[in-house]
């Protein structure tokens, strides 16, 4: 990556190609990745494996696009990039078509000899009409307190 914000386009392209290897190659070897339900992977190999599974089972016909982005340099060799994403074409656990989802990725990148690489990523779903999550009868429920 020549610029930190390139991560968004490259991530989306790897997703479109269903290429878990290309997606994982955006990350340093010992990268951290937290997904939307709190699964936490601690290296590039696990990030690759998790996304290969996702492409095979959940996201095989999906389209991910970034609809908003912001980036901020932290000195000369680190940056934070946020990207609001939209996914269509996901399937449910029973194989039915799922609705459109939105979320926000946070990528933390460092500049190395070969360009920019992701050292950490955190992915969060956007749930319209909710301000927080409450655990009710053992289940997480989006909640609005207004």
Coordinates of C-alpha atoms in Angstrom, one line a residue:
X1 CA 0.0 0.0 0.0
X2 CA 1.3 3.4 -0.9
X3 CA -1.1 5.3 1.3
X4 CA -2.9 4.1 4.5
X5 CA -6.3 4.8 3.0
X6 CA -5.5 2.3 0.2
X7 CA -6.5 -0.4 2.7
X8 CA -10.2 0.2 2.0
X9 CA -10.0 -0.3 -1.8
X10 CA -7.7 -3.3 -1.4
X11 CA -9.8 -4.9 1.3
X12 CA -12.9 -4.4 -0.9
X13 CA -11.2 -5.9 -3.9
X14 CA -10.0 -8.9 -2.0
X15 CA -13.5 -9.4 -0.8
X16 CA -14.9 -9.1 -4.3
X17 CA -12.4 -11.7 -5.5
X18 CA -13.2 -14.0 -2.5
X19 CA -9.4 -14.0 -2.0
X20 CA -8.7 -14.6 1.7
X21 CA -5.0 -14.7 1.0
X22 CA -4.9 -11.2 -0.6
X23 CA -7.1 -9.9 2.2
X24 CA -4.7 -11.4 4.9
X25 CA -1.7 -10.1 3.1
X26 CA -2.8 -6.5 3.9
X27 CA -1.9 -7.4 7.5
X28 CA 1.5 -7.8 9.3
X29 CA 2.3 -11.3 10.4
X30 CA 1.2 -10.8 14.1
X31 CA -1.8 -8.6 13.4
X32 CA -4.8 -8.4 15.6
X33 CA -8.4 -8.5 14.1
X34 CA -11.6 -8.3 16.1
X35 CA -14.8 -9.0 14.1
X36 CA -18.3 -7.8 14.6
X37 CA -19.2 -10.4 17.2
X38 CA -16.0 -10.2 19.1
X39 CA -14.1 -13.1 17.6
X40 CA -10.4 -12.1 18.0
X41 CA -7.7 -13.4 15.7
X42 CA -4.0 -12.8 16.6
X43 CA -2.1 -13.4 13.3
X44 CA -2.3 -13.2 9.6
X45 CA -2.8 -17.0 9.2
X46 CA -5.9 -16.9 11.5
X47 CA -7.2 -13.9 9.6
X48 CA -6.8 -15.8 6.3
X49 CA -8.5 -18.9 7.7
X50 CA -11.5 -17.0 9.2
X51 CA -12.1 -15.1 6.0
X52 CA -11.8 -18.2 3.8
X53 CA -14.5 -19.8 5.9
X54 CA -16.6 -16.6 5.7
X55 CA -16.3 -16.6 1.9
X56 CA -17.2 -20.3 1.6
X57 CA -20.2 -20.3 4.1
X58 CA -21.5 -16.8 4.7
X59 CA -20.4 -14.3 2.1
X60 CA -19.9 -16.3 -1.1
X61 CA -22.2 -14.0 -3.1
X62 CA -21.9 -10.9 -1.1
X63 CA -20.7 -7.4 -2.2
X64 CA -18.8 -5.2 0.3
X65 CA -18.3 -1.5 -0.5
X66 CA -17.0 1.3 1.6
X67 CA -19.4 4.3 1.5
X68 CA -17.5 6.7 3.8
X69 CA -13.9 7.0 4.9
X70 CA -11.7 9.0 7.2
X71 CA -8.0 8.7 7.9
X72 CA -5.6 10.3 10.3
X73 CA -1.8 10.2 10.3
X74 CA -0.2 9.5 13.7
X75 CA 3.3 10.9 13.1
X76 CA 5.1 9.7 10.0
X77 CA 4.8 6.0 10.3
X78 CA 1.4 5.2 11.7
X79 CA -2.2 5.9 10.7
X80 CA -5.8 5.1 11.6
X81 CA -8.3 4.6 8.8
X82 CA -12.0 4.3 9.4
X83 CA -14.4 3.0 6.6
X84 CA -18.1 2.7 6.8
X85 CA -19.1 -0.3 4.9
X86 CA -22.2 -1.8 3.3
X87 CA -22.7 -5.6 2.6
X88 CA -25.3 -7.0 0.4
X89 CA -25.8 -10.7 -0.7
X90 CA -25.0 -12.3 2.7
X91 CA -26.9 -15.5 3.5
X92 CA -28.3 -16.5 6.8
X93 CA -27.4 -19.7 8.6
X94 CA -30.3 -21.5 6.9
X95 CA -29.2 -20.2 3.4
X96 CA -31.8 -17.5 3.0
X97 CA -30.9 -14.1 1.6
X98 CA -30.0 -11.7 4.4
X99 CA -30.7 -8.0 4.3
X100 CA -28.2 -5.2 3.7
X101 CA -25.8 -4.6 6.6
X102 CA -23.8 -1.5 7.5
X103 CA -20.8 -1.2 9.8
X104 CA -17.6 0.6 10.5
X105 CA -14.0 -0.8 10.2
X106 CA -11.1 0.7 12.1
X107 CA -7.7 -0.1 10.7
X108 CA -4.5 0.8 12.4
X109 CA -1.5 0.8 10.0
X110 CA 2.2 1.2 10.2
X111 CA 4.7 2.2 7.5
X112 CA 7.4 -0.4 6.9
X113 CA 10.1 -0.9 4.3
X114 CA 7.5 -2.5 1.9
X115 CA 4.8 0.2 2.4
X116 CA 1.8 0.3 4.7
X117 CA 0.5 -2.8 6.5
X118 CA -2.4 -3.2 8.9
X119 CA -1.4 -4.0 12.5
X120 CA -4.9 -4.1 14.0
X121 CA -8.5 -4.1 12.7
X122 CA -11.8 -3.8 14.5
X123 CA -15.1 -4.3 12.8
X124 CA -18.4 -3.1 14.2
X125 CA -22.0 -3.4 12.9
X126 CA -24.1 -0.3 12.7
X127 CA -27.6 -1.0 14.2
X128 CA -30.0 1.7 13.3
X129 CA -32.2 2.9 16.3
X130 CA -29.9 1.4 18.9
X131 CA -27.5 3.2 21.3
X132 CA -26.1 0.2 23.1
X133 CA -26.4 -3.6 23.6
X134 CA -28.2 -5.0 26.7
X135 CA -28.0 -8.6 27.7
X136 CA -31.6 -9.8 28.4
X137 CA -32.2 -13.4 29.4
X138 CA -28.7 -14.3 28.2
X139 CA -29.1 -12.8 24.7
X140 CA -27.5 -9.5 23.4
X141 CA -30.3 -7.2 22.3
X142 CA -29.8 -3.8 20.6
X143 CA -31.3 -1.2 22.8
X144 CA -32.4 2.4 22.5
X145 CA -32.6 4.4 25.8
X146 CA -34.3 7.5 24.4

